[in-house]
Backbone as a ProteinNet text record, in pm:
[ID]
protein_1_A
[PRIMARY]
LEDAGCFAIVIECVPPQVGKAITEALEIPTIGIGAGPGTTGQVLVYHDMLGMTTHPHYKAFTPKFCKKFADLGESIREGLESFKHEVESGGFPSLEQHSPYKMTKSEEDLFMKMLATDADERRLIHDSKAKKLKETDEYDVLNLYGGGYVTPDKSQEE
[TERTIARY]
126.9	170.9	313.4	396.9	533.4	533.6	451.6	443	386.2	305.1	245.7	343.3	460.5	562.2	587.5	524.9	551.8	700	757.5	897.9	915.4	805.6	807.8	662.7	646.4	513.3	515.6	417.1	400.5	309.3	354.5	276.4	239.2	109.6	64.4	-32.2	-10.1	-103.2	-129.8	-22.2	-35.6	56.2	29.6	120.7	260.6	364.7	502.3	527.2	465.2	485.5	436.7	328	272.8	365.5	411.3	504.1	630.7	684.6	805.9	780	668.2	636.9	619	551.3	532.9	668.6	752.6	885.7	969.1	965.1	1043.6	990.9	863.7	804.3	832.3	880.5	899	1045.6	1076.4	1209.7	1218.1	1104.6	1103.1	1101.8	1148.2	1150.2	1009.5	998.3	874.8	905.1	810.5	824.7	715.1	754.1	658.1	618	490.6	438.4	338.9	383.6	303.2	300.1	411	417.4	534.8	595.8	706.7	840.5	947.6	1082.8	1125.9	1042.5	1082.6	1067.9	1031.4	1020.2	1155.6	1170.5	1296.9	1331.5	1230.6	1252.2	1134.2	1143	1039.7	1003.2	880.3	835.2	738.7	740.1	640.6	599.8	480.4	439.2	515	606.2	693.8	622.6	505.8	426.7	392.4	355.3	325.8	453.5	558.8	684.1	744.5	730.3	791.8	693.2	567.1	466.8	439.3	448.6	427	281.5	244.1	107.8	107.1	225.4	232	280.8	246.3	285.7	436.8	505.2	650.9	695.1	611.9	648.1	594.2	548.3	486.5	578.7	705.4	800	808.7	805.9	816.3	689.5	577.9	450.1	381.6	458.3	400.1	341.6	212.8	153.2	217.2	220.5	285	216	88.8	17.5	46	125.7	158.5	282.9	284.6	400.7	471.5	603.2	682.3	714.9	659.2	680.9	789.9	825.5	928.8	993.7	1118.2	1190	1225	1150	1168.3	1268.2	1331.8	1420.9	1526.4	1597.3	1703.6	1645.7	1536.2	1471	1421.5	1368.5	1322.4	1440.3	1548.8	1666.9	1717.5	1725.7	1772.6	1677.7	1548	1451	1459.7	1472.1	1483.5	1614.5	1722.6	1850.3	1841.7	1776.2	1759.1	1676.3	1567.1	1482.8	1565.1	1639.2	1722.1	1821.5	1889	1988.3	1925	1810	1746	1694.2	1644	1599.3	1720.1	1827.5	1946.6	2014.6	2010.7	2076	1987.2	1859.6	1768.4	1697.2	1718.2	1652.7	1505	1465.2	1324.9	1282.5	1167.8	1073.6	1110.2	1082.9	1106.7	979.2	995.7	878.7	800.7	871.6	807.5	727	784	722.2	648.1	683.6	631.2	560.8	519.4	447	316.5	217.7	94.3	0.5	23.6	-66.3	-17.8	-93.2	-50.9	-137.1	-80	-152	-152.2	-259.3	-258.5	-166.3	-125.7	-39.4	-107.4	-235.8	-306.6	-314.5	-333.1	-334	-196.6	-91.9	43.4	73.3	34.6	56.6	-15.2	-138.9	-215.5	-150.2	-106.6	-40.7	86.8	168.6	292.9	263.6	159.9	121	79	2.3	-40.5	80.5	176.8	297.4	377.2	379.7	458.4	401.1	271	208.6	265.7	308.1	363.4	497.7	571.3	697.8	797.3	810.8	907.6	869	740.8	693.2	715.6	684.4	704.1	852.1	940.5	1084.6	1132.7	1085.9	1123.7	1075.8	952.9	898.2	977.5	1005.1	1082.8	1220.8	1290.5	1424.3	1421.7	1320.5	1305.9	1282.6	1194.9	1168.7	1293.1	1363.8	1485.1	1586.8	1604.7	1697.7	1653.5	1525.1	1471.9	1487.2	1452.4	1465	1610.2	1701.2	1842	1895.2	1851.2	1896.9	1840.3	1724	1660.4	1670.8	1728.2	1740	1868.7	1853.8	1971.6	2062.4	2006.6	2090.1	2176.2	2118.6	2197	2300.7	2258.3	2348.6	2468.7	2444.3	2551.2	2613.6	2570.6	2620.1	2607.2	2488.7	2467.4	2412	2375.2	2323.2	2434.6	2556.6	2667.8	2690.4	2616.4	2638.1	2590.9	2527.9	2486.8	2348.7	2268.8	2130.7	2120.7	2076.1	2056	1921.1	1833.6	1703.5	1722	1631.5	1647.9	1663.7	1589.1	1597	1723.6	1794.4	1916.2	2041.8	2030.4	2148.4	2223	2153.5	2217.5	2290.6	2250.1	2305.6	2439.8	2467.2	2589.2	2704.5
-1852.3	-1879.8	-1934.9	-1878.8	-1929.3	-2075.4	-2106.2	-2244.4	-2338.3	-2285.9	-2368.2	-2396.6	-2329.8	-2357.7	-2248.5	-2132.2	-2022.3	-1986.2	-1959.4	-1921.4	-1769.8	-1695.8	-1549.3	-1502	-1376.8	-1318.9	-1179.6	-1149.6	-1015.2	-937.9	-819	-731.2	-609.9	-586.7	-483.6	-386.4	-258	-150.7	-145.2	-137.5	-122.1	-9.9	49.1	150.6	92.1	174.2	124.8	51.2	95.7	31	-114.3	-137.7	-272.6	-360.8	-309.3	-385.7	-423.1	-328.4	-354	-456.6	-442.8	-535.8	-678.6	-693.5	-827	-884.4	-803.8	-848.1	-893.5	-816.4	-851.1	-976.1	-1008.5	-1125.7	-1254.7	-1243	-1360.1	-1387.8	-1512.4	-1549.7	-1548.7	-1573.3	-1574.3	-1430.6	-1408.6	-1272.9	-1218.1	-1087.2	-1018	-924.7	-913.2	-825.9	-721.2	-595	-487.3	-423.2	-391.2	-309.5	-214.6	-92.3	3	-29.3	-83.8	-123.7	-59.4	43.9	112.9	43.9	104.2	53.3	-57.8	-98.8	-196.3	-341.6	-369	-507.3	-554.5	-684.1	-739.6	-691.1	-680.5	-637.6	-556.2	-510	-425.8	-478.1	-451.8	-487.3	-380	-355.1	-271.4	-343.2	-318.5	-368.4	-283.1	-343.8	-260.3	-193.1	-243.8	-171.3	-33.5	-30.8	96.5	178	113.5	181.5	244.7	178.2	226	289.3	296.5	354.8	271.3	141.5	52.5	12.8	-20.5	-68.9	-203.5	-261.2	-391.3	-497.2	-619.7	-732.6	-755.8	-797.4	-815.9	-922.5	-1016.5	-1121.4	-1091.8	-971.6	-931.8	-956.2	-922.2	-935.1	-1079.7	-1175.7	-1315.7	-1366.5	-1299.8	-1347.3	-1244.9	-1154.4	-1051.6	-1115.3	-1095.8	-1148.6	-1083.1	-1154.3	-1104	-980.7	-960.2	-844	-715.9	-725.7	-606.3	-538	-406.8	-328.1	-279.8	-288.8	-243.3	-94.9	-9.8	134.5	184.4	106.9	148.2	24.5	40.2	-65	-11.7	-56.1	-4.8	-86.4	-183.1	-272.7	-202.3	-107.6	-36.8	50.2	118.3	199.5	112.7	-3	-95.5	-141.1	-180.2	-225	-114.8	8.3	121.2	147.7	142.9	164.2	58.4	-67.8	-176.5	-168.4	-132	-114.5	-1.2	109.2	221.2	178.9	105.8	54.8	-33.9	-128.6	-219.8	-141.1	-44.5	35.3	111.4	175.4	253.3	165.4	45.6	-46.3	-92.6	-132.7	-181.6	-73	51.1	160.7	219.6	178.5	230.3	358	403.2	525.5	507.7	384.6	355.6	234.2	235.8	347.7	440.6	566.5	660.2	672.5	695	714.2	837.9	940.2	1066.9	1062.5	1005.2	1014.1	888.1	771.9	648.5	559.5	615.2	538.7	610.9	600.9	678.3	625.8	504.3	445.8	486.6	573.8	635.9	591.8	607	586.4	719.4	744.8	860.2	825	924	900.7	804.9	822.7	734.8	592.1	575.6	441.4	376	454.2	400.7	362.7	448.3	417.4	288	272.3	151.6	29.7	43.7	-65.4	-107.2	-10.8	-41.4	-104.7	-57.6	-114.7	-260.8	-287.2	-424	-512.5	-461.4	-539.6	-568.6	-472.5	-487.7	-593.5	-619.7	-711.9	-853.2	-894.9	-1030.1	-1030.5	-921.3	-908.2	-1017.3	-1046.3	-1149	-1285.9	-1317.3	-1446.2	-1455.9	-1347.8	-1348.4	-1361.6	-1299	-1308.1	-1452.3	-1517.6	-1656.9	-1747.9	-1728.3	-1808	-1782.6	-1655.6	-1618.2	-1684.4	-1674.8	-1731.9	-1883.7	-1947.7	-2092.4	-2132.1	-2058.9	-2087.6	-2064	-1955.7	-1924.3	-2037.6	-2087.8	-2197.5	-2321.8	-2352.6	-2471.9	-2459.9	-2343.5	-2324	-2334	-2276.5	-2280	-2423	-2501.1	-2639.4	-2729.3	-2693.9	-2780	-2725.7	-2608.7	-2548.6	-2595.9	-2679.3	-2733.9	-2626.3	-2511.6	-2403.3	-2345.4	-2331.9	-2286.1	-2389.7	-2515.7	-2623.1	-2629.5	-2612.1	-2619.5	-2483.5	-2379	-2242.3	-2196	-2218.8	-2182.5	-2041	-1976.7	-1840.1	-1739.5	-1774.9	-1687.1	-1578.5	-1579.7	-1482.6	-1342.4	-1318.7	-1183	-1143.7	-1239.9	-1211.1	-1178.7	-1057.4	-1017.1	-947.2	-998	-933.3	-805.3	-705.6	-576.8	-588.6	-678.3	-688.8	-758.7	-825.4	-895.4	-814.2	-706.2	-630.8	-572.2	-544.3	-490.1	-598	-724.1	-832.8	-880.2	-854.8	-910.2	-814.6
116.7	-19.5	-20.2	65.8	75.3	119.2	220.6	270	165.2	74.5	-30.5	-143.9	-141.7	-241.2	-342.3	-325.8	-419.1	-415	-530.3	-536.3	-533.9	-555.3	-551.6	-544.5	-504.1	-495.7	-556.3	-639.1	-693.6	-598.9	-561.1	-474.5	-558.2	-575.2	-668.2	-602	-629.7	-591.5	-440.8	-362.8	-218.1	-171.1	-53.6	-0.6	22.6	12	27.4	158.7	266.5	395.9	392.8	322	312.1	228.6	114.2	30.8	106.3	183.1	260.6	370.5	441.3	550.8	498.4	386.2	328	288.8	226	183.4	302.6	410	528.6	598.1	578.4	642.6	566.5	444.6	359.5	333	304	261	108	42.2	-103.5	-155.7	-277.3	-332.8	-357.4	-347.4	-383.2	-499	-589.3	-704	-692.7	-688.8	-671.6	-802.8	-811.6	-920.8	-855.6	-833.3	-759.4	-611.3	-559.1	-418.4	-345.5	-402.6	-337.4	-356.9	-301.2	-322.9	-227.8	-132.6	-32.6	-72.7	-197.2	-242.7	-295.3	-315.5	-362.1	-502.7	-588	-725.7	-774.2	-894.9	-954	-1092.1	-1131.2	-1265.6	-1313.7	-1440.1	-1507	-1634.2	-1678.7	-1809.6	-1910.7	-1982.1	-2063.4	-2179.3	-2217.9	-2316.9	-2260.8	-2134.8	-2068.8	-2051.1	-2004.9	-1976.2	-2101.5	-2212.1	-2335.9	-2433.2	-2394.1	-2481.9	-2605.8	-2593.5	-2708.4	-2721.5	-2842.9	-2866	-2936.2	-2963.7	-3030.3	-2932	-2958.2	-2874.2	-2886.6	-2776.4	-2783.3	-2882.9	-2911.8	-3007.4	-3147.6	-3166.6	-3292.7	-3411.9	-3396	-3507.4	-3558.5	-3467.9	-3507.9	-3575.9	-3550.1	-3602	-3692	-3746.1	-3831.4	-3957.6	-3979.4	-4102.9	-4226.1	-4335.6	-4457.3	-4514.4	-4478.5	-4531.6	-4451.5	-4345	-4265	-4319.4	-4303.3	-4342	-4215.9	-4217.8	-4103.6	-4123.5	-4035.8	-4045.2	-3951.5	-3847.5	-3752	-3691.5	-3650.8	-3579.6	-3441.7	-3339.9	-3204.5	-3122.4	-3183.8	-3110	-3026.8	-3083.2	-3010.5	-2899.8	-2928.2	-2824.9	-2709.7	-2741.8	-2638.4	-2552.2	-2617	-2542.7	-2450.6	-2501.3	-2420.1	-2303.1	-2329.1	-2221.8	-2114.2	-2154.9	-2058	-1980.4	-2047	-1978	-1875.4	-1912.3	-1818.6	-1698.1	-1723.2	-1615.3	-1522	-1578.8	-1499	-1414.2	-1474.3	-1402.5	-1286	-1309.3	-1203	-1090.4	-1122.4	-1017	-936.2	-1006.2	-936.5	-854.2	-900.5	-827.5	-718.4	-715.4	-614	-654.8	-777.8	-824.2	-856.8	-885.6	-914.9	-835.3	-774.3	-767.5	-651.3	-666.9	-557.2	-475.6	-347.4	-261.7	-304	-348.6	-380.7	-511	-616.9	-748.9	-793.9	-742.5	-799.3	-698.1	-587.8	-486.3	-453.9	-543.7	-526.1	-418.2	-371.1	-272.3	-134	-70.3	54.6	171	287.9	412.8	487.2	556.6	645.6	762	838.1	953.3	1051.6	1074	1167.8	1113.4	981.7	922.6	936.5	910.2	922.6	1067.4	1161.6	1303.4	1342.1	1298.2	1328.2	1263.1	1138.4	1067.2	1140	1180.2	1250.1	1386.8	1453.2	1582	1563.2	1458.2	1429.4	1399.6	1324	1293.8	1420	1511.8	1633.9	1727.7	1717.9	1813.3	1805.6	1687.9	1675.4	1602	1613.9	1540.5	1577.5	1705.9	1747.8	1692.7	1700.1	1648.8	1497.9	1426.4	1280.9	1246.6	1322.9	1297.5	1319.4	1426.2	1451.6	1339.2	1295.7	1185.4	1058.4	1031.8	912.9	915.2	1028.6	1038.3	1022.6	1080.7	1068.5	922.6	854.2	712.5	627.7	657.5	581.8	594.4	716.7	740.2	664.1	674.1	606.9	455	399.5	254.7	209.7	286.5	249.6	251.2	350.5	362	252.2	198	98	-43.6	-61.9	-194.4	-260.1	-363.1	-427.9	-485.9	-525.9	-575.9	-463.9	-344.1	-229.6	-190.1	-181.6	-141.2	-235	-364.6	-464.3	-494.7	-423.7	-442.1	-587.8	-644.7	-784.8	-801.9	-692.5	-704.4	-731.7	-705.2	-734.2	-631	-524.5	-417.1	-446.1	-561	-596.5	-550.8	-504.4	-469	-320.6	-289.2	-150.8	-142	-54.7	-36.8	41.9	25.6	93.9	245.2	309.7	454.9	503.1	414.1	454.1	423.1	350.3	308.8	428.4	537.6	655.4	735.7	718.7	797.4	744	616.3	556.5	565
[MASK]
++++++++++++++++++++++++++++++++++++++++++++++++++++++++++++++++++++++++++++++++++++++++++++++++++++++++++++++++++++++++++++++++++++++++++++++++++++++++++++++

């Protein structure tokens, strides 16, 4: 998918080890939803996160025959700010409470063994792609990212 031109990949409903391994294998960002804390970013359906039952654009398209019984705007803003803060601080998702997709020890051992079989080759491919993407990304060339974006696997290198 990265070679096909995807700018990001959503990883959904997988054990944390899988989400982390996919993230480390790619240069493009990964967004996790039920994939553990090892992805580049996190997403939740905010209707679920905030307990909402109305569409986010409902206010702009409210028919005249509807009555407004509550204004959730401030609660929504506070909830989204809390979510953003916990993702940025590393508090969400936690391995203990928010990563329900588990592997048995034997499954994890087999998965890690499989990853190890071609780890050097995958690292060379990853580094080559990273170099190529950096050289051809006009935002990188012009330093428009602002230096604030660091993927989880690169945070140790800087």
